[in-house]
Coordinates of C-alpha atoms in Angstrom, one line a residue:
Chain A
M17 CA 34.2 11.8 14.7
Q18 CA 35.7 9.0 12.7
Q19 CA 34.9 6.6 15.4
I20 CA 30.8 7.7 15.7
A21 CA 30.9 7.5 11.8
K22 CA 32.0 4.0 11.9
N23 CA 29.6 3.1 14.6
I24 CA 26.8 4.5 12.7
R25 CA 27.9 2.5 9.7
K26 CA 27.7 -0.7 11.7
D27 CA 24.2 0.0 12.9
T28 CA 23.2 1.0 9.6
I29 CA 24.4 -2.3 8.3
K30 CA 22.2 -4.1 11.1
T31 CA 19.2 -2.1 10.2
I32 CA 19.6 -2.5 6.7
A33 CA 19.8 -6.5 7.2
I34 CA 16.4 -6.3 8.8
K35 CA 14.4 -3.8 7.4
G36 CA 16.1 -3.9 3.8
G37 CA 17.4 -0.8 1.9
N38 CA 20.2 0.2 -0.2
P39 CA 23.5 -0.7 1.8
A40 CA 26.0 0.9 -0.4
V41 CA 24.6 4.1 -0.6
N42 CA 24.1 4.3 2.6
L43 CA 27.4 3.7 3.9
S44 CA 28.8 5.9 1.6
S45 CA 27.0 9.0 3.1
A46 CA 27.5 8.2 6.7
D47 CA 30.3 10.6 7.0
I48 CA 28.2 13.4 5.6
L49 CA 25.5 12.9 7.8
T50 CA 27.9 12.3 10.8
T51 CA 29.7 15.7 10.1
L52 CA 26.2 17.7 9.9
Y53 CA 24.9 16.4 13.0
F54 CA 27.7 16.3 15.3
K55 CA 29.5 19.4 14.2
M56 CA 27.6 21.8 11.7
L57 CA 24.0 21.6 12.4
N58 CA 22.0 24.0 14.9
H59 CA 19.9 21.3 16.4
N60 CA 18.2 20.3 19.5
P61 CA 16.9 16.5 19.9
R62 CA 14.7 17.7 22.5
Q63 CA 13.1 20.1 20.4
P64 CA 13.1 18.4 17.0
K65 CA 11.0 21.5 15.7
T66 CA 13.5 24.1 16.2
G67 CA 16.8 24.9 15.0
D68 CA 18.2 24.1 11.4
R69 CA 16.0 22.1 9.0
I70 CA 17.3 19.1 7.2
F71 CA 15.5 17.0 4.4
V72 CA 16.9 13.6 3.5
T73 CA 15.9 11.5 0.4
E74 CA 14.3 8.2 0.5
K75 CA 17.2 6.1 -0.2
L76 CA 18.9 7.4 2.8
T77 CA 16.5 6.7 5.3
P78 CA 18.2 3.9 7.3
V79 CA 21.4 5.9 7.7
W80 CA 19.5 9.0 8.8
Q81 CA 17.4 7.0 11.1
T82 CA 20.6 5.6 12.6
T83 CA 22.3 9.1 12.9
L84 CA 19.3 10.4 14.5
A85 CA 19.5 7.8 17.0
H86 CA 23.1 8.2 17.8
A87 CA 22.4 12.0 18.2
G88 CA 20.0 11.3 20.7
Y89 CA 16.5 11.8 18.9
Y90 CA 15.3 8.5 20.3
A91 CA 16.5 5.1 21.7
K92 CA 19.1 3.3 19.5
K93 CA 17.0 0.0 19.9
K94 CA 14.0 1.5 17.9
L95 CA 16.0 1.0 15.1
I96 CA 15.4 -2.5 14.8
E97 CA 12.2 -2.4 16.3
N98 CA 8.9 -1.6 14.2
A99 CA 9.0 1.9 15.6
E100 CA 7.6 5.0 13.9
L101 CA 10.7 6.8 12.8
P102 CA 11.1 9.7 10.3
K103 CA 11.5 8.8 7.1
G104 CA 13.1 10.3 3.8
T105 CA 11.0 11.6 1.0
Q106 CA 11.2 11.6 -2.7
F107 CA 10.6 15.0 -3.0
A108 CA 13.3 16.2 -0.4
L109 CA 14.3 19.2 -2.5
S110 CA 11.2 20.5 -3.1
N111 CA 10.3 20.3 0.3
A112 CA 13.2 21.9 1.5
I113 CA 12.8 24.9 -1.2
G114 CA 9.4 25.5 0.5
S115 CA 10.6 25.3 3.8
A116 CA 13.2 27.8 3.1
I117 CA 10.6 29.9 1.3
A118 CA 8.7 29.9 4.5
T119 CA 11.6 30.6 6.6
K120 CA 12.5 33.7 4.2
I121 CA 9.0 35.1 4.7
D122 CA 9.0 34.7 8.5
G123 CA 12.7 36.3 8.7
K124 CA 13.9 33.4 10.6
E125 CA 17.5 32.8 11.1
H126 CA 17.9 29.2 10.5
H127 CA 19.6 27.4 7.7
T128 CA 17.8 24.4 5.4
Y129 CA 19.8 21.5 4.3
C130 CA 19.0 18.9 2.0
I131 CA 20.8 15.4 1.5
T132 CA 20.4 13.6 -1.4
T133 CA 22.2 11.1 -3.4
D134 CA 23.4 11.7 -7.0
S135 CA 20.8 9.2 -8.6
E136 CA 17.8 11.2 -7.2
L137 CA 18.7 14.6 -8.1
D138 CA 15.7 16.4 -8.7
W139 CA 16.4 18.6 -11.8
E140 CA 13.0 20.4 -11.6
A141 CA 13.5 21.4 -8.1
I142 CA 17.0 22.6 -8.8
R143 CA 15.8 24.8 -11.6
I144 CA 13.0 26.4 -9.5
A145 CA 15.3 27.0 -6.5
G146 CA 18.1 28.9 -8.7
K147 CA 15.5 31.7 -9.4
Q148 CA 15.5 32.4 -5.5
T149 CA 17.6 33.7 -2.9
L150 CA 17.4 31.4 -0.1
K151 CA 19.3 29.8 2.4
L152 CA 19.4 26.6 1.4
T153 CA 22.5 24.0 0.8
L154 CA 22.0 20.9 -0.9
V155 CA 24.6 18.1 -0.1
I156 CA 25.0 15.8 -2.9
D157 CA 26.5 12.2 -2.1
R158 CA 28.3 11.6 -5.5
N159 CA 28.7 7.8 -5.4
N160 CA 28.1 7.3 -8.7
L161 CA 26.0 4.3 -8.4
S162 CA 22.6 3.4 -9.7
K163 CA 20.6 0.4 -10.1
E164 CA 22.1 -0.5 -13.7
G165 CA 25.6 -0.2 -12.7
F166 CA 27.8 3.1 -12.6
M167 CA 26.2 6.2 -14.1
D168 CA 27.5 9.1 -15.9
I169 CA 25.7 12.4 -15.2
E170 CA 29.4 14.4 -15.4
P171 CA 29.7 17.4 -15.8
L172 CA 27.6 17.6 -12.6
R173 CA 29.0 20.7 -11.2
Q174 CA 28.7 22.6 -14.6
K175 CA 25.1 21.3 -14.9
I176 CA 24.2 22.6 -11.3
E177 CA 26.0 26.0 -11.7
A178 CA 24.1 26.8 -15.0
F179 CA 20.9 26.7 -12.8
N180 CA 22.3 29.5 -11.0
W181 CA 23.6 27.7 -8.0
N182 CA 26.9 27.9 -6.3
A183 CA 28.7 24.6 -6.5
I184 CA 31.8 23.2 -4.1
E185 CA 33.3 19.9 -4.8
V186 CA 34.8 18.0 -2.1
D187 CA 36.2 14.2 -0.9
G188 CA 32.9 13.2 1.0
H189 CA 35.1 11.0 3.2
K190 CA 37.4 13.9 4.6
I191 CA 35.3 15.3 7.5
E192 CA 37.5 18.6 7.6
H193 CA 36.6 19.2 4.0
I194 CA 32.8 18.9 4.2
I195 CA 33.1 21.4 7.6
E196 CA 34.9 23.7 5.5
A197 CA 32.2 23.5 2.5
V198 CA 29.3 23.8 4.9
Q199 CA 30.8 26.7 6.3
E200 CA 31.6 28.5 3.3
A201 CA 28.1 27.6 1.6
K202 CA 26.7 29.6 4.7
N203 CA 28.0 32.8 3.3
F204 CA 26.3 32.6 -0.1
D205 CA 22.9 34.2 -0.7
K206 CA 22.4 31.8 -3.6
P207 CA 21.4 28.1 -3.0
T208 CA 24.7 26.2 -2.8
A209 CA 25.4 22.6 -3.9
I210 CA 28.1 20.6 -2.1
I211 CA 28.9 17.7 -4.2
C212 CA 30.6 15.1 -2.0
H213 CA 32.8 12.3 -4.2
T214 CA 32.2 9.3 -2.0
I215 CA 33.0 5.5 -2.5
P216 CA 29.6 3.2 -2.2
G217 CA 29.9 0.8 0.4
K218 CA 32.8 2.5 2.1
G219 CA 34.7 0.4 4.5
T220 CA 33.1 -2.8 3.6
F221 CA 33.3 -5.8 1.1
M222 CA 30.8 -3.9 -0.5
E223 CA 33.1 -1.0 -1.7
N224 CA 32.6 0.1 -5.6
N225 CA 30.3 -2.9 -6.2
P226 CA 27.0 -2.1 -7.8
E227 CA 25.7 -5.5 -6.8
W228 CA 25.2 -3.9 -3.4
H229 CA 23.0 -1.1 -4.8
N230 CA 19.9 -2.5 -3.4
K231 CA 20.4 -5.8 -2.0
K232 CA 19.4 -6.9 1.6
P233 CA 22.7 -8.8 2.9
T234 CA 22.0 -11.9 5.1
K235 CA 23.1 -12.2 8.6
E236 CA 26.2 -13.6 7.8
E237 CA 27.2 -10.9 5.3
A238 CA 25.8 -8.2 7.8
E239 CA 28.4 -9.8 10.3
K240 CA 31.3 -9.7 7.8
A241 CA 30.8 -6.2 6.9
I242 CA 30.5 -5.2 10.6
G243 CA 33.6 -7.1 11.3
E244 CA 35.5 -5.3 8.6
L245 CA 34.6 -1.8 10.1
K246 CA 36.5 -2.3 13.5
Chain B
M23 CA -24.6 36.5 -10.5
K24 CA -20.9 35.8 -8.7
T25 CA -19.0 33.0 -9.7
I26 CA -17.6 30.0 -7.7
K27 CA -14.0 31.4 -8.4
E28 CA -14.7 34.9 -6.8
G29 CA -16.4 32.8 -3.8
F30 CA -12.8 31.0 -3.5
E31 CA -11.1 34.4 -3.9
E32 CA -13.1 36.1 -1.4
G33 CA -12.7 32.8 1.1
L34 CA -9.3 33.3 0.7
E35 CA -9.2 37.1 1.7
E36 CA -11.2 36.0 4.8
L37 CA -8.6 33.3 5.9
A38 CA -5.7 35.6 5.1
K39 CA -6.9 37.9 8.0
H40 CA -6.6 35.1 10.6
K41 CA -4.4 32.5 9.4
D42 CA -1.0 31.7 8.5
L43 CA -1.6 31.3 5.0
M44 CA 0.2 30.8 1.7
V45 CA -1.3 30.4 -1.9
L46 CA 0.9 29.0 -4.6
G47 CA 0.0 29.5 -8.1
S48 CA -1.3 32.3 -10.3
I49 CA -3.8 34.4 -8.7
K50 CA -3.5 38.1 -9.4
K51 CA -5.8 40.0 -7.0
F52 CA -4.6 37.9 -4.1
S53 CA -0.7 38.4 -5.0
E54 CA -1.3 42.0 -5.4
K55 CA -2.7 42.5 -2.2
H56 CA -0.6 39.9 -0.3
P57 CA 2.6 39.6 -1.9
N58 CA 4.0 38.2 1.2
K59 CA 1.7 35.4 1.4
H60 CA 2.2 34.4 -2.3
V61 CA 4.4 32.2 -4.2
K62 CA 4.3 32.1 -8.1
I63 CA 5.3 28.4 -8.4
P64 CA 2.4 25.9 -8.2
D65 CA 4.6 23.0 -6.8
I66 CA 3.0 20.2 -4.4
G67 CA 6.4 19.8 -3.0
I68 CA 7.3 23.2 -2.2
A69 CA 3.8 23.3 -0.5
Q70 CA 4.9 20.5 1.6
G71 CA 8.0 22.1 2.7
I72 CA 5.5 25.1 3.8
A73 CA 3.1 23.0 5.7
H74 CA 6.0 21.5 7.4
E75 CA 6.8 25.2 8.5
G76 CA 3.3 25.2 10.3
K77 CA 1.9 27.3 7.4
T78 CA -1.4 26.7 5.4
P79 CA -0.3 26.4 1.8
F80 CA -3.4 26.3 -1.0
V81 CA -1.9 25.0 -4.1
L82 CA -3.8 26.0 -7.4
S83 CA -2.9 23.0 -9.1
S84 CA -4.0 21.8 -12.7
G85 CA -5.1 18.2 -11.8
L86 CA -3.7 15.5 -9.7
G87 CA -2.3 13.1 -12.3
K88 CA 1.2 15.2 -12.5
N89 CA 1.9 15.2 -9.0
W90 CA 0.5 12.0 -7.8
A91 CA 3.4 10.5 -6.1
Q92 CA 3.8 13.8 -4.2
I93 CA 0.2 13.6 -3.1
K94 CA 0.2 10.2 -2.2
E95 CA 2.8 11.0 0.4
I96 CA 0.9 14.3 1.7
C97 CA -2.1 12.0 2.1
T98 CA -0.1 9.0 4.2
N99 CA 1.7 11.5 6.4
N100 CA -1.6 13.8 7.0
Q101 CA 0.3 17.1 5.9
N102 CA -1.5 20.2 5.7
V103 CA -1.6 21.0 2.1
K104 CA -4.8 22.1 0.5
I105 CA -4.9 21.6 -3.2
V106 CA -7.3 23.5 -5.4
D107 CA -8.4 22.3 -8.9
T108 CA -9.9 24.3 -11.4
E109 CA -9.9 22.0 -14.6
E110 CA -12.7 20.4 -16.0
E111 CA -11.4 17.0 -15.2
F112 CA -13.6 15.0 -13.5
E113 CA -11.7 11.6 -13.1
D114 CA -9.5 13.5 -10.4
I115 CA -12.5 13.4 -7.9
A116 CA -12.4 9.5 -8.2
I117 CA -8.7 9.4 -7.5
A118 CA -8.6 11.7 -4.4
R119 CA -11.3 10.2 -3.0
V120 CA -9.4 7.0 -2.5
M121 CA -6.6 8.7 -0.6
P122 CA -6.3 8.1 3.3
N123 CA -7.0 11.3 5.2
M124 CA -7.9 13.4 2.0
K125 CA -11.2 15.3 2.4
V126 CA -13.0 16.1 -1.2
I127 CA -14.9 19.0 -1.2
I128 CA -17.0 20.1 -4.3
P129 CA -19.0 23.5 -4.1
A130 CA -22.0 24.4 -6.1
D131 CA -22.1 28.1 -6.3
Y132 CA -20.5 31.3 -4.9
H133 CA -21.7 31.1 -1.4
E134 CA -20.9 27.6 -1.0
A135 CA -17.6 28.1 -2.6
K136 CA -16.7 30.9 0.0
K137 CA -17.7 28.6 3.0
A138 CA -15.8 25.6 1.4
T139 CA -12.5 27.5 1.0
I140 CA -12.7 29.0 4.7
A141 CA -13.6 25.2 6.1
T142 CA -10.8 23.9 3.9
G143 CA -8.2 26.8 5.6
T144 CA -9.4 26.0 9.0
T145 CA -9.7 22.1 8.9
K146 CA -6.2 20.0 9.4
G147 CA -5.0 17.7 6.9
P148 CA -5.2 17.6 3.0
V149 CA -8.0 18.7 1.4
Y150 CA -9.0 18.6 -2.5
L151 CA -11.3 21.2 -3.4
K152 CA -12.7 20.9 -6.7
L153 CA -13.8 24.2 -8.3
L154 CA -16.4 23.7 -11.5
K155 CA -18.2 26.2 -13.4
E156 CA -21.4 27.6 -11.4
K157 CA -24.6 27.3 -13.2
T158 CA -27.5 28.9 -10.9
Q159 CA -27.3 30.3 -7.3
I160 CA -28.4 27.2 -5.1
T161 CA -27.6 27.9 -1.6
T162 CA -27.8 31.5 0.1
E163 CA -25.5 33.3 2.7
K164 CA -27.5 31.8 5.5
S165 CA -27.7 28.1 4.3
T166 CA -25.6 25.7 6.6
F167 CA -22.1 24.2 5.5
T168 CA -20.2 21.6 7.4
V169 CA -17.4 19.9 6.3
G170 CA -18.5 16.1 6.0
R171 CA -22.3 16.8 6.2
M172 CA -25.1 16.8 3.7
E173 CA -27.6 19.6 3.3
I174 CA -31.0 18.9 2.5
L175 CA -32.2 21.3 -0.2
K176 CA -35.7 19.5 -0.5
A177 CA -37.6 17.2 1.4
G178 CA -39.8 14.3 0.0
K179 CA -40.7 10.8 0.7
D180 CA -40.7 8.8 -2.3
C181 CA -37.0 9.3 -3.4
T182 CA -33.6 10.6 -2.9
I183 CA -31.6 12.6 -5.4
I184 CA -28.1 13.0 -4.2
S185 CA -26.0 15.4 -6.2
N186 CA -23.2 18.0 -5.6
G187 CA -21.2 21.1 -7.7
P188 CA -23.1 22.5 -10.5
A189 CA -25.1 19.1 -11.4
L190 CA -27.4 20.0 -8.2
H191 CA -29.0 22.5 -10.6
D192 CA -30.3 19.6 -12.6
A193 CA -31.1 17.4 -9.7
L194 CA -33.3 20.3 -8.5
N195 CA -35.3 20.9 -12.0
A196 CA -35.6 16.8 -11.8
A197 CA -37.1 17.0 -8.6
E198 CA -39.5 19.7 -9.7
K199 CA -40.6 18.0 -12.9
L200 CA -41.0 14.5 -10.8
S201 CA -43.2 16.3 -8.1
K202 CA -45.7 17.0 -11.0
Q203 CA -45.7 13.4 -11.6
E204 CA -46.4 12.6 -7.9
I205 CA -43.0 11.5 -7.1
D206 CA -42.0 13.2 -4.2
C207 CA -38.4 13.6 -3.9
T208 CA -35.8 14.6 -1.2
V209 CA -32.6 16.6 -2.6
L210 CA -29.6 16.5 -0.9
D211 CA -26.4 18.3 -1.4
C212 CA -23.2 16.2 -0.8
H213 CA -20.6 19.0 -1.1
T214 CA -18.3 16.6 0.8
I215 CA -17.6 13.2 -0.9
Q216 CA -15.0 12.2 1.4
P217 CA -15.7 11.6 4.4
I218 CA -19.3 11.3 3.2
D219 CA -22.1 12.0 5.6
K220 CA -23.0 8.3 6.4
H221 CA -25.7 8.9 8.8
A222 CA -27.7 11.2 6.3
L223 CA -27.0 8.8 3.6
I224 CA -28.6 5.9 5.6
T225 CA -31.7 7.9 7.2
S226 CA -32.6 9.1 4.1
A227 CA -32.4 5.7 2.4
R228 CA -34.6 4.4 5.0
L229 CA -37.1 7.0 4.7
T230 CA -37.4 7.1 1.0
G231 CA -36.3 3.6 -0.1
C232 CA -34.5 4.5 -3.3
I233 CA -31.8 6.9 -4.3
V234 CA -30.6 8.5 -7.6
T235 CA -27.3 10.2 -7.7
T236 CA -26.0 12.4 -10.2
E237 CA -22.7 14.0 -11.0
P238 CA -20.5 14.8 -14.1
I239 CA -18.3 11.6 -13.3
T240 CA -18.8 8.0 -14.4
K241 CA -17.2 5.7 -12.3
G242 CA -15.5 6.5 -8.7
G243 CA -17.2 9.4 -7.7
L244 CA -20.3 10.4 -5.4
G245 CA -22.4 7.4 -6.7
S246 CA -19.9 5.2 -5.8
A247 CA -19.4 6.4 -2.6
A248 CA -23.0 6.4 -1.6
A249 CA -23.1 2.7 -3.1
E250 CA -20.3 1.7 -0.9
V251 CA -21.9 2.7 2.4
L252 CA -25.5 1.6 1.3
S253 CA -24.7 -2.1 0.1
Q254 CA -22.9 -2.3 3.7
N255 CA -25.2 -0.7 5.7
Y256 CA -28.9 -0.7 4.2
P257 CA -29.1 -2.3 0.9
I258 CA -31.8 -0.3 -1.4
P259 CA -31.7 0.4 -5.0
V260 CA -29.1 2.9 -6.1
R261 CA -28.8 4.3 -9.4
M262 CA -26.2 6.6 -11.0
A263 CA -27.6 9.0 -13.5
T264 CA -24.7 9.7 -15.3
P265 CA -23.9 9.0 -19.1
D266 CA -21.5 6.1 -19.5
S267 CA -18.6 7.7 -21.2
I268 CA -15.7 9.5 -19.5
V269 CA -16.1 13.4 -19.8
T270 CA -14.0 14.7 -22.4
E271 CA -12.2 18.2 -22.0
V272 CA -15.1 20.3 -24.0
K273 CA -16.7 22.3 -21.8
T274 CA -19.8 22.5 -24.3
A275 CA -20.0 18.7 -24.0
V276 CA -20.0 19.1 -20.2
M277 CA -23.0 21.3 -20.2
Q278 CA -24.9 19.2 -22.4
K279 CA -24.1 16.2 -20.2
C280 CA -25.5 17.6 -17.3
E281 CA -28.7 18.3 -19.2
V282 CA -28.8 14.4 -19.9
C283 CA -28.2 14.0 -16.5
G284 CA -31.3 15.6 -15.5
E285 CA -33.4 13.4 -18.0
M286 CA -31.7 10.4 -16.4
I287 CA -32.5 11.4 -12.9
E288 CA -36.3 11.9 -13.8
E289 CA -36.1 8.3 -15.8
H290 CA -34.5 6.7 -12.9
G291 CA -37.0 8.4 -10.4
K292 CA -39.8 6.9 -12.1
K293 CA -38.4 3.7 -12.9
L294 CA -37.5 3.3 -9.1
Q295 CA -40.9 3.5 -8.0
T296 CA -42.2 0.3 -10.1
E297 CA -39.0 -1.5 -9.2
L298 CA -39.4 -1.3 -5.4
R299 CA -40.7 -4.8 -5.6
P300 CA -44.6 -4.3 -5.9
E301 CA -45.0 -8.1 -4.2
L302 CA -44.0 -5.9 -0.9
Y303 CA -46.4 -3.2 -1.1
F304 CA -49.1 -3.1 1.7
R305 CA -52.5 -3.3 0.5
L306 CA -55.2 -1.8 2.8
H307 CA -58.7 -3.4 3.4
S308 CA -60.0 -0.5 1.9
G309 CA -58.1 -0.6 -1.4
E310 CA -55.5 1.9 -0.6
I311 CA -51.7 0.8 -1.6
I312 CA -48.9 1.9 0.7
K313 CA -45.2 2.0 -0.7
S314 CA -42.8 3.0 2.1
I315 CA -42.8 3.7 6.1
P316 CA -43.1 7.4 5.6
G317 CA -46.2 6.6 3.3
L318 CA -47.7 4.2 6.2
H319 CA -47.6 7.2 8.5
K320 CA -49.4 9.3 6.0
A321 CA -52.0 6.7 5.5
L322 CA -52.4 6.4 9.0
L323 CA -53.5 10.2 9.2
T324 CA -56.6 9.5 7.1
M325 CA -57.4 6.0 7.9
K326 CA -60.8 5.1 8.8
E327 CA -60.9 3.3 12.4
E328 CA -62.5 0.1 10.9
T329 CA -59.6 -0.3 8.2
F330 CA -57.2 0.0 11.2
T331 CA -58.7 -2.5 13.4
Y332 CA -58.9 -4.8 10.5
H333 CA -55.3 -4.8 10.3
C334 CA -53.9 -4.0 13.8
N335 CA -55.8 -5.7 16.7
P336 CA -54.9 -7.9 19.9
N337 CA -54.9 -11.0 17.7
K338 CA -52.9 -9.5 14.8
N339 CA -50.6 -6.7 13.6
D340 CA -50.0 -6.7 9.8
F341 CA -47.9 -3.9 9.9
S342 CA -45.6 -5.1 12.2
T343 CA -45.0 -8.1 9.9
W344 CA -45.1 -5.8 6.8
I345 CA -42.4 -3.4 8.2
K346 CA -40.3 -6.8 9.3
E347 CA -40.5 -8.6 6.2
A348 CA -40.7 -5.7 3.5
F349 CA -38.0 -3.3 5.0
K350 CA -36.0 -5.9 7.4
E351 CA -36.6 -3.2 10.3
P352 CA -36.9 -5.9 13.2
E353 CA -36.6 -3.6 16.0
L354 CA -39.6 -1.1 14.4
A355 CA -41.4 -4.1 14.0
K356 CA -41.1 -5.5 17.5
N357 CA -42.2 -2.2 18.8
V358 CA -45.0 -1.8 16.7
E359 CA -46.1 -5.1 17.3
K360 CA -47.3 -4.3 20.8
L361 CA -49.2 -1.2 19.6
H362 CA -52.9 -1.2 18.9
T363 CA -53.7 2.4 18.7
K364 CA -53.2 4.8 15.6
I365 CA -51.5 7.5 17.5
G366 CA -49.2 5.2 19.2
L367 CA -48.3 3.7 16.0
M368 CA -47.8 7.4 14.6
L369 CA -45.5 8.2 17.5
E370 CA -43.5 5.2 17.0
L371 CA -42.8 5.6 13.3
I372 CA -41.9 9.6 14.4
K373 CA -39.3 8.3 16.8
W374 CA -38.1 5.7 13.9
S375 CA -37.6 8.4 11.3
K376 CA -35.5 10.6 13.5

């Protein structure tokens, strides 16, 4: 698993170096996406419309696309081409709520996941979801990073719990911890938020450096980062 | 008289029988009858998620402004979300019209609202359904309704009035008044602004030579849509009979405005008749004046044989030259050029008008 996450990081940097994106944030959430797609999710790349639903926010598009390629949804070379790939949306959480509501009405069994970064939290949607009983898990990549530098939204856990959610806090780079938390979240009726504490730019020279929040790396920089990940 | 809102609710009932429908927002009757097909929160993001599961969500939204970013996303991804707007704000029509894949429908009365709702539910992709306050019953149960088509309410040859929604009432009134002054108007019901019925628009422009639009919005609505099509395909005078100021929220103002619209249509309709470049009118040998191609057809019916042969004989064909110069219809002119009989000419004109 660690190795898969590393490979995903490398390919993510390559993709960002070509298409642009937020390198630090994407690197920090690689472990979360890897755990979900390679261990926890009930999904089938050949029938993408069945199984557990997953909604990802806009910022995490590159790492999501890379993970999907590694999971076998499409060829890896498509990542660096101008191909039509699934994209994250700004409204991932409200979309996930809608999907979970429809699932509940139809009496289907699958679970709905939403992966977001801490800077993209949709509080309006959190408020709405708190009033419903839904099979919904929100995974928050708590990397502390935003455009202006490090941001302060603590106490995040108490805030989310105040909206009638369950909240679990874990280390977002320890795969066993994420697995445990995701397992635990499935047992609740209420929507559950898993706050994954992560390090922006994990494993490279971009670590904990707000400069790399939204900066396209040059070819040399990308190679340097990939070298560091070996 | 049944209202537009009732038409919408009945349309939803009808849809609920066959379709995997979901309605988001407060709608009392429907929510009591189908609690399983109803969600309280009118959130467009949630509707997106519901559409993702293969259902058809109708969101009873209050205007587009607040949810603009979501609507942009829905339209670019062509998601199956239907937005129903009952606010008396008209700028939204203009901003909805410019989005890719979006269909914009404005029904005029109860019957049309019911048909429009059913059509909205059965077409794929995003639809913006604007429900305004009805004035009178304009269509009947048997009238046709197809998304993306214009319906002909009245046929005439001198001027075309295009309108939609409750403003159609004023358009019809204005047409009646104009007909007393011997200006014969076509009235078209353009319930779908986007995609607009190009074919009907251009055909009507060719037949009548001028167009007046009316609607309760100043810029960017039906008038602009018509002008966009005509300026590129068949440039003729187009007038927008809508007062200049943006409509305020006060309903009485809207009502007054529509009355003003009626007067403006009349004014424009009359003015346009004189604006049609009189130097291009065709003056017959007998003194009669012909203003348009359908007018020529009408004149031919009663034309004396000697007048006809004066203009059209093996040596010259005045009609052909006139059609070519005044109406820029080289194809028709070419076809007419060879004809030297009244009947042949009339048949050719009928063929063209079709």
